[in-house]
Amino acid sequence: MENLISLVNKLQRACTALGDHGEESALPTLWDSLPAIAVVGGQSSGKSSVLESVVGKDFLPRGSGIVTRRPLVLQLHRIDGDREYAEFMHLPRKRFTDFALVRKEIADETDRETGRSKQISSVPIHLSIYSPYVVNLTLIDLPGLTKVAVGPFPDLPLAICFSEGQPDSIVQDIENMVRSFIEKPNCIILAVSPANQDLATSDAIKISREVDPKGERTFGVLTKIDLMDKGTDAVDILEGRSYRLQQPWVGVVNRSQQDINKNVDMIAARRREREYFSTTPEYKHLAHRMGSEHLAKMLSKHLESVIKSRIPGLQSLITKTIAELETELNRLGKPIATDAGGKLYTIMEICRMFDGIYKEHLDGVRPGGEKIYHVFDNQFPVAIKRLQFDKQLAMENVRKLITEADGYQPHLIAPEQGYRRLIESCLVSIRGPAEAAVDAVHAILKELVHKAINETHELKQFPTLRVEVGNAAFESLDRMRDESKKNTLKLVDMECSYLTVDFFRKLPQDVEKGGNPSHSIFDRYNDSYLRRIGTTVLAYINMVCSTLRNSIPKSIVYCQVREAKRSLLDHFFTELGAREIKQLSKLLDEDPAVMERRTNLAKRLELYRSAQAEIDAVAWSK
């Protein structure tokens, strides 16, 4: 069972080393899930003396006002032999055999974190004591509850006293810190109260009652029993009649201030404590469960049983949290490479991922590419139908163009130049729908770029690279649009530029009206003749439109869609190769908040994996 407390000790040290010490944080905390014993008491309640009695060493700082200003995680390790020494986690290679130096280091380390202004901090100090005279036990000594802020300080210059004195909120800050520890369901509360004061006014009992109203997690410790007024005793309290707890009350007799000043040996003090309870009539029947030695053994046994009961839940929590942390880290992506080659590789890989996602949109693996087909199958044909060629081939317009084309010499067989001008005037209007189709496909391709960028999770890490990739893609699409528009309009111009001989051979010949040059020139411009010309031109225009409805989409696909799939980021990669290393580094300007979160998540993941390995090792050892 002893290895269970050692397990929690290791996990507590790992938590503190990796920044998890129960503070408010968006990161998951293992510290709060670990069973612990928190020592709570008001100032001058004898809390420090109880801890020193349990350890058997005089090692805690003493003085007036608030002495304990940081949580002290005190881990006791029972060892064989007769050597006693202490180690601090922040000084891993240094052993202290002189416990007066331990006291000094606690005070110095407190000042390093909080300064000499008597302010408090929730960052714990980890102290391990190895001795053959202790039981395996872990206690967390918390700052003493107080009602008044202290200061000014005679040992500090006046300017520092006013600038660095304790704030008025110190009383509430200490209470909040104590609550943050003892309100957690895995915390065992060691409530220390002096017997020579009314229990109803005890700060420790008051706050423990608020967080543990049934007294299931609270151990009551009564100090200074030997200082009670004559004729009074603490039997009712120790037997649980005055204030009942689920756990038994324990009375202790600490060293007096005179004993402390004279450096009375702790072993002698323990012996005197045993003699007091065994020889005092009021407490003789309770002597077997009184004293600091009994308190330490009882707490050690209880802590072991609590840890054992919490192990399955702890394993489940750790497994779940590891999965959540891994998922979050995968979402945030890998950290940035430090060398230029690594950065270039990262950029190229991210661009390839983006390019692959973009092609999937075009190929139908992802949605969006079907909108291009909608342009070809619906939008473009509808736009051509709306041109209303029949209005352009109205009688007056046909007469005007035919007569103007004939000039001063009317045509003989067929009005070839008139036909050409009529056809050209109609076909030129197709340029508008053709350009609109090119622009519509261009807008769809840009929309797919936006989608691909948003779906490339790696780009979310780097805002500048995200912008650069988008700009490069849009520049490429603009170039492809211009080329596509030029080639598409060429198709229209080609149809306007050349009429085959077969077209004129197949024209209907009207001997009476149009085919006989001996007739009057006015017969060649009558309504029936002009109407026939308009009908013939409209039939040709419809044939050409049918051809263009097939050839223009082919041109757009060739010049825009195919090119977008083939070389969307060629321009970006070409420009990238010419950039200097400093410019390259700027592309990977990940949000500092994201970098910090990834670092913190990685530390927590390391902590939980370490905890999982430690717990598994204990489970296998059983």
Coordinates of C-alpha atoms in Angstrom, one line a residue, residues 158-584:
L158 CA 9.3 53.1 4.2
A159 CA 9.0 53.5 0.4
I160 CA 8.7 49.8 -0.1
C161 CA 6.3 49.4 2.7
F162 CA 3.8 51.7 1.0
S163 CA 4.4 50.5 -2.5
E164 CA 4.6 46.8 -1.8
G165 CA 2.6 46.3 1.3
Q166 CA -0.2 43.7 1.5
P167 CA -3.4 44.8 -0.4
D168 CA -6.6 45.1 1.5
S169 CA -7.9 42.0 -0.4
I170 CA -5.3 39.8 1.2
V171 CA -7.8 38.4 3.7
Q172 CA -10.2 37.4 1.0
D173 CA -7.3 36.2 -1.3
I174 CA -6.1 33.7 1.4
E175 CA -9.6 32.4 2.0
N176 CA -10.2 32.0 -1.8
M177 CA -6.9 30.1 -2.1
V178 CA -7.8 27.8 0.9
R179 CA -11.3 27.2 -0.6
S180 CA -9.8 26.3 -4.0
F181 CA -8.0 23.4 -2.3
I182 CA -10.5 22.1 0.2
E183 CA -13.7 22.4 -1.8
K184 CA -12.5 19.6 -4.2
P185 CA -14.1 16.2 -3.4
N186 CA -10.7 14.5 -3.4
C187 CA -9.2 16.7 -0.7
I188 CA -9.0 15.5 2.9
I189 CA -9.3 18.5 5.3
L190 CA -7.1 18.7 8.4
A191 CA -8.8 21.4 10.4
V192 CA -6.5 22.7 13.1
S193 CA -8.1 24.6 16.0
P194 CA -6.7 25.8 19.3
A195 CA -8.4 24.3 22.4
N196 CA -8.0 27.5 24.4
Q197 CA -10.4 29.4 22.1
D198 CA -14.1 28.8 21.5
L199 CA -14.6 26.2 18.8
A200 CA -17.5 28.2 17.4
T201 CA -15.0 31.0 16.4
S202 CA -12.5 28.6 14.8
D203 CA -11.6 29.7 11.3
A204 CA -10.7 26.1 10.3
I205 CA -14.0 24.6 11.5
K206 CA -16.1 27.4 9.9
I207 CA -14.6 27.1 6.4
S208 CA -14.5 23.3 6.5
R209 CA -18.2 23.2 7.5
E210 CA -19.1 25.3 4.5
V211 CA -17.3 23.0 2.0
D212 CA -17.9 19.7 3.9
P213 CA -21.2 20.2 5.8
K214 CA -21.5 16.5 6.7
G215 CA -17.9 16.3 8.0
E216 CA -17.1 13.3 5.8
R217 CA -13.7 14.6 4.6
T218 CA -12.7 16.5 7.7
F219 CA -10.3 15.5 10.4
G220 CA -10.3 17.8 13.5
V221 CA -7.1 18.5 15.3
L222 CA -7.2 20.3 18.6
T223 CA -4.0 22.0 19.7
K224 CA -2.9 23.8 22.9
I225 CA -4.9 21.5 25.1
D226 CA -2.4 22.0 27.9
L227 CA -3.0 25.7 27.8
M228 CA -6.7 25.5 28.6
D229 CA -8.0 27.3 31.7
K230 CA -8.0 25.3 34.9
G231 CA -11.3 23.5 35.5
T232 CA -12.0 23.1 31.8
D233 CA -11.1 20.4 29.3
A234 CA -11.6 19.3 25.7
V235 CA -13.2 15.9 26.3
D236 CA -16.5 16.8 24.7
I237 CA -14.8 18.0 21.6
L238 CA -12.4 15.0 21.3
E239 CA -15.2 12.6 21.8
G240 CA -17.3 14.3 19.1
R241 CA -20.1 15.6 21.3
S242 CA -19.5 19.3 20.9
Y243 CA -19.0 19.2 17.1
R244 CA -19.4 15.9 15.4
L245 CA -17.3 14.8 12.5
Q246 CA -17.3 11.5 10.6
Q247 CA -13.6 11.2 11.3
P248 CA -12.3 11.2 14.8
W249 CA -10.9 14.2 16.6
V250 CA -7.2 14.1 17.6
G251 CA -5.7 16.2 20.4
V252 CA -2.0 17.3 20.3
V253 CA 0.3 19.1 22.7
N254 CA 2.8 21.2 20.9
R255 CA 6.0 22.7 22.1
S256 CA 5.6 26.0 23.9
Q257 CA 7.2 29.2 22.6
Q258 CA 9.7 28.8 25.4
D259 CA 10.5 25.3 24.2
I260 CA 10.9 26.6 20.6
N261 CA 13.2 29.4 21.8
K262 CA 15.3 26.8 23.7
N263 CA 15.4 24.4 20.7
V264 CA 13.9 21.7 22.7
D265 CA 14.5 18.3 21.0
M266 CA 11.4 17.1 19.0
I267 CA 11.8 13.6 20.3
A268 CA 11.7 14.9 23.9
A269 CA 8.6 16.9 22.9
R270 CA 6.8 13.8 21.6
R271 CA 7.7 12.0 24.8
R272 CA 6.3 14.8 26.9
E273 CA 3.1 14.8 24.8
R274 CA 2.6 11.1 25.4
E275 CA 3.1 11.5 29.1
Y276 CA 0.6 14.4 29.2
F277 CA -2.2 12.4 27.7
S278 CA -1.5 9.2 29.7
T279 CA -1.2 11.0 33.0
T280 CA -3.9 13.6 32.8
P281 CA -7.1 12.1 34.3
E282 CA -9.5 13.8 31.8
Y283 CA -7.7 12.4 28.8
K284 CA -6.3 9.1 30.1
H285 CA -9.0 7.0 28.4
L286 CA -8.3 8.7 25.1
A287 CA -4.5 8.6 25.3
H288 CA -4.3 5.7 22.7
R289 CA -5.6 7.9 20.0
M290 CA -4.1 11.3 20.9
G291 CA -0.8 12.9 19.9
S292 CA 1.0 13.8 16.8
E293 CA 2.4 10.3 16.2
H294 CA -1.1 8.8 16.2
L295 CA -2.3 11.6 14.0
A296 CA 0.4 10.9 11.4
K297 CA -0.3 7.1 11.3
M298 CA -4.0 7.7 11.1
L299 CA -3.7 10.1 8.2
S300 CA -1.3 7.9 6.4
K301 CA -3.6 4.9 6.6
H302 CA -6.6 7.0 5.6
L303 CA -4.8 8.6 2.7
E304 CA -3.8 5.2 1.4
S305 CA -7.4 3.9 1.5
V306 CA -8.7 7.0 -0.3
I307 CA -6.0 6.7 -3.0
K308 CA -6.9 3.0 -3.5
S309 CA -10.6 3.8 -4.0
R310 CA -9.8 6.6 -6.4
I311 CA -7.4 4.7 -8.7
P312 CA -10.0 3.3 -11.1
G313 CA -11.7 6.7 -11.6
L314 CA -8.2 8.2 -12.0
Q315 CA -7.3 5.7 -14.7
S316 CA -10.5 6.4 -16.6
L317 CA -10.0 10.2 -16.3
I318 CA -6.4 10.0 -17.5
T319 CA -7.3 7.8 -20.5
K320 CA -10.2 10.2 -21.5
T321 CA -8.1 13.3 -21.1
I322 CA -5.2 11.9 -23.1
A323 CA -7.6 11.2 -26.0
E324 CA -9.0 14.8 -25.8
L325 CA -5.5 16.3 -25.6
E326 CA -4.3 14.4 -28.7
T327 CA -7.4 15.4 -30.6
E328 CA -6.8 19.1 -29.7
L329 CA -3.1 18.9 -30.6
N330 CA -3.9 17.3 -34.0
R331 CA -6.4 20.1 -34.6
L332 CA -3.8 22.7 -33.9
G333 CA -1.3 21.1 -36.1
K334 CA 2.5 20.4 -35.8
P335 CA 4.9 23.0 -34.4
I336 CA 6.9 25.2 -36.9
A337 CA 10.2 23.9 -38.1
T338 CA 13.2 26.1 -37.1
D339 CA 15.5 25.7 -40.1
A340 CA 14.8 27.3 -43.6
G341 CA 14.6 23.9 -45.3
G342 CA 12.1 22.6 -42.8
K343 CA 10.0 25.8 -43.2
L344 CA 10.1 25.5 -47.0
Y345 CA 9.0 21.9 -46.8
T346 CA 6.2 22.8 -44.5
I347 CA 5.0 25.5 -46.8
M348 CA 5.1 23.2 -49.9
E349 CA 3.3 20.4 -48.1
I350 CA 0.5 22.7 -46.9
C351 CA 0.2 24.1 -50.4
R352 CA -0.1 20.6 -51.8
M353 CA -2.8 19.8 -49.3
F354 CA -4.7 22.9 -50.4
D355 CA -4.2 22.0 -54.1
G356 CA -5.4 18.5 -53.5
I357 CA -8.6 19.7 -51.8
Y358 CA -9.2 22.2 -54.6
K359 CA -9.0 19.5 -57.2
E360 CA -11.4 17.3 -55.2
H361 CA -14.0 20.1 -55.5
L362 CA -13.5 20.3 -59.2
D363 CA -13.6 16.5 -59.7
G364 CA -16.7 15.9 -57.6
V365 CA -15.1 14.3 -54.6
R366 CA -16.2 17.4 -52.7
P367 CA -19.2 19.6 -53.6
G368 CA -19.0 22.7 -55.8
G369 CA -17.7 21.6 -59.2
E370 CA -21.3 20.8 -60.4
K371 CA -22.0 24.6 -60.5
I372 CA -19.7 24.9 -63.5
Y373 CA -21.9 22.4 -65.4
H374 CA -24.9 24.5 -64.4
V375 CA -23.4 27.5 -66.2
F376 CA -22.9 25.5 -69.4
D377 CA -26.2 23.6 -69.4
N378 CA -28.5 26.4 -68.2
Q379 CA -27.1 29.9 -67.7
F380 CA -25.2 30.2 -71.0
P381 CA -28.0 28.7 -73.3
V382 CA -30.7 30.8 -71.5
A383 CA -28.6 34.0 -72.0
I384 CA -28.3 33.2 -75.8
K385 CA -32.1 32.7 -76.0
R386 CA -32.6 36.1 -74.5
L387 CA -30.8 37.8 -77.3
Q388 CA -34.0 37.7 -79.4
F389 CA -32.4 37.6 -82.9
D390 CA -35.9 37.9 -84.5
K391 CA -36.0 41.5 -83.4
Q392 CA -32.6 42.1 -84.9
L393 CA -33.9 40.6 -88.1
A394 CA -37.0 42.7 -88.3
M395 CA -38.1 43.9 -91.8
E396 CA -36.9 47.4 -91.4
N397 CA -33.4 46.4 -90.1
V398 CA -33.0 43.8 -92.9
R399 CA -34.0 46.3 -95.5
K400 CA -31.6 48.9 -94.1
L401 CA -28.6 46.5 -94.0
I402 CA -29.3 45.0 -97.4
T403 CA -29.7 48.3 -99.2
E404 CA -26.7 49.8 -97.4
A405 CA -24.6 46.7 -98.4
D406 CA -25.6 47.0 -102.0
G407 CA -24.6 50.7 -102.2
Y408 CA -25.2 52.4 -105.5
Q409 CA -25.1 49.0 -107.3
P410 CA -27.9 46.5 -106.3
H411 CA -27.0 42.8 -106.0
L412 CA -27.6 40.5 -108.8
I413 CA -28.1 36.9 -107.6
A414 CA -28.0 37.2 -103.8
P415 CA -27.1 40.0 -101.4
E416 CA -23.8 38.4 -100.2
Q417 CA -22.5 41.5 -98.4
G418 CA -26.0 42.0 -96.8
Y419 CA -26.0 38.5 -95.5
R420 CA -22.6 39.0 -94.0
R421 CA -23.6 42.2 -92.3
L422 CA -26.8 40.7 -90.9
I423 CA -25.1 37.6 -89.7
E424 CA -22.2 39.5 -88.1
S425 CA -24.6 42.0 -86.4
C426 CA -26.4 39.0 -84.8
L427 CA -23.3 36.9 -83.9
V428 CA -21.5 39.9 -82.3
S429 CA -24.2 40.0 -79.6
I430 CA -23.2 36.5 -78.5
R431 CA -20.0 38.0 -77.1
G432 CA -21.9 39.2 -74.1
P433 CA -23.2 35.8 -72.9
A434 CA -19.8 34.3 -73.8
E435 CA -18.0 36.8 -71.6
A436 CA -20.6 36.3 -68.9
A437 CA -20.0 32.5 -69.0
V438 CA -16.3 33.0 -68.5
D439 CA -16.9 35.3 -65.6
A440 CA -19.4 33.0 -64.0
V441 CA -17.0 30.1 -64.1
H442 CA -14.3 32.4 -62.8
A443 CA -16.5 33.3 -59.8
I444 CA -17.2 29.6 -59.1
L445 CA -13.5 28.8 -59.2
K446 CA -12.7 31.6 -56.8
E447 CA -15.5 30.3 -54.5
L448 CA -13.9 26.9 -54.6
V449 CA -10.5 28.4 -53.6
H450 CA -12.2 30.0 -50.6
K451 CA -13.7 26.6 -49.7
A452 CA -10.4 24.8 -50.2
I453 CA -8.5 27.3 -48.0
N454 CA -11.1 27.0 -45.2
E455 CA -11.0 23.2 -45.4
T456 CA -7.2 23.1 -45.3
H457 CA -6.8 23.0 -41.5
E458 CA -3.0 23.5 -41.7
L459 CA -3.6 26.9 -43.2
K460 CA -5.5 28.1 -40.2
Q461 CA -2.2 28.0 -38.2
F462 CA -0.6 30.6 -40.4
P463 CA -2.6 33.7 -41.3
T464 CA 0.0 35.2 -43.6
L465 CA 0.5 32.0 -45.6
R466 CA -3.2 31.7 -45.8
V467 CA -3.4 35.1 -47.4
E468 CA -0.5 34.5 -49.7
V469 CA -1.9 31.2 -51.0
G470 CA -5.3 32.8 -51.6
N471 CA -3.6 35.8 -53.4
A472 CA -1.5 33.4 -55.6
A473 CA -4.6 31.3 -56.5
F474 CA -6.6 34.4 -57.4
E475 CA -3.8 35.8 -59.5
S476 CA -3.6 32.5 -61.4
L477 CA -7.4 32.4 -61.9
D478 CA -7.4 36.0 -63.1
R479 CA -4.8 35.1 -65.7
M480 CA -6.7 32.0 -66.7
R481 CA -9.9 34.1 -67.0
D482 CA -8.3 36.6 -69.3
E483 CA -6.9 33.9 -71.5
S484 CA -10.2 32.0 -71.5
K485 CA -12.1 35.2 -72.4
K486 CA -9.7 36.0 -75.3
N487 CA -10.0 32.5 -76.8
T488 CA -13.8 32.3 -76.3
L489 CA -14.4 35.6 -78.0
K490 CA -12.1 34.4 -80.8
L491 CA -14.6 31.6 -81.4
V492 CA -17.4 34.1 -81.8
D493 CA -15.2 36.3 -84.1
M494 CA -14.3 33.3 -86.2
E495 CA -18.0 32.5 -86.8
C496 CA -18.5 36.2 -87.8
S497 CA -15.5 36.2 -90.1
Y498 CA -16.1 33.4 -92.4
L499 CA -19.2 32.2 -94.2
T500 CA -18.7 29.0 -96.3
V501 CA -19.5 28.8 -100.0
D502 CA -22.0 26.1 -99.3
F503 CA -24.1 28.6 -97.4
F504 CA -24.6 30.8 -100.5
R505 CA -25.0 27.7 -102.7
K506 CA -27.9 26.5 -100.6
L507 CA -29.7 29.9 -100.6
P508 CA -33.2 29.6 -102.1
Q509 CA -33.2 31.3 -105.6
D510 CA -36.3 33.2 -106.6
V511 CA -36.2 33.6 -110.3
E512 CA -39.0 36.1 -110.4
K513 CA -37.9 38.2 -107.5
G514 CA -34.2 37.7 -106.7
G515 CA -32.7 35.5 -109.3
N516 CA -33.5 37.5 -112.5
P517 CA -31.3 40.5 -112.9
S518 CA -33.6 41.9 -115.6
H519 CA -36.3 42.7 -113.0
S520 CA -36.5 46.1 -111.4
I521 CA -34.2 46.8 -108.5
F522 CA -37.2 47.7 -106.4
D523 CA -38.5 44.1 -106.7
R524 CA -35.4 43.0 -105.0
Y525 CA -36.3 44.9 -101.8
N526 CA -39.9 44.0 -101.4
D527 CA -41.2 42.6 -98.1
S528 CA -41.5 38.9 -99.2
Y529 CA -37.9 38.9 -100.4
L530 CA -36.5 40.6 -97.4
R531 CA -38.6 38.3 -95.1
R532 CA -37.0 35.3 -96.8
I533 CA -33.5 36.8 -96.2
G534 CA -34.3 37.3 -92.5
T535 CA -35.6 33.7 -92.2
T536 CA -32.5 32.3 -93.9
V537 CA -30.1 34.4 -91.7
L538 CA -32.0 33.3 -88.5
A539 CA -31.6 29.7 -89.5
Y540 CA -27.9 30.2 -89.9
I541 CA -27.6 32.1 -86.6
N542 CA -29.4 29.3 -84.8
M543 CA -27.0 26.7 -86.3
V544 CA -24.0 28.8 -85.2
C545 CA -25.4 29.2 -81.7
S546 CA -25.8 25.5 -81.4
T547 CA -22.2 25.1 -82.4
L548 CA -21.0 27.8 -80.0
R549 CA -23.0 26.2 -77.1
N550 CA -20.6 23.3 -77.4
S551 CA -17.4 25.0 -78.4
I552 CA -17.5 27.8 -75.8
P553 CA -17.8 25.5 -72.8
K554 CA -14.9 23.5 -74.3
S555 CA -12.8 26.6 -74.6
I556 CA -13.6 27.6 -71.0
V557 CA -12.8 24.2 -69.6
Y558 CA -9.6 24.1 -71.5
C559 CA -8.4 27.6 -70.6
Q560 CA -9.8 27.8 -67.0
V561 CA -10.9 24.6 -65.4
R562 CA -8.2 22.4 -66.8
E563 CA -5.5 25.0 -66.1
A564 CA -6.8 25.6 -62.6
K565 CA -6.4 21.9 -61.9
R566 CA -3.0 21.6 -63.4
S567 CA -1.1 24.7 -62.3
L568 CA -3.1 26.8 -59.8
L569 CA -0.2 27.5 -57.5
D570 CA 2.6 27.5 -60.1
H571 CA 2.9 31.2 -59.8
F572 CA 3.1 31.0 -56.1
F573 CA 5.8 28.3 -56.1
T574 CA 7.8 30.2 -58.7
E575 CA 7.7 33.3 -56.5
L576 CA 8.5 31.3 -53.4
G577 CA 11.7 30.0 -54.8
A578 CA 13.0 33.6 -55.2
R579 CA 12.3 34.6 -51.6
E580 CA 14.9 35.1 -49.0
I581 CA 14.9 33.1 -45.8
K582 CA 13.6 36.0 -43.7
Q583 CA 10.6 36.5 -46.1
L584 CA 10.0 32.8 -46.0

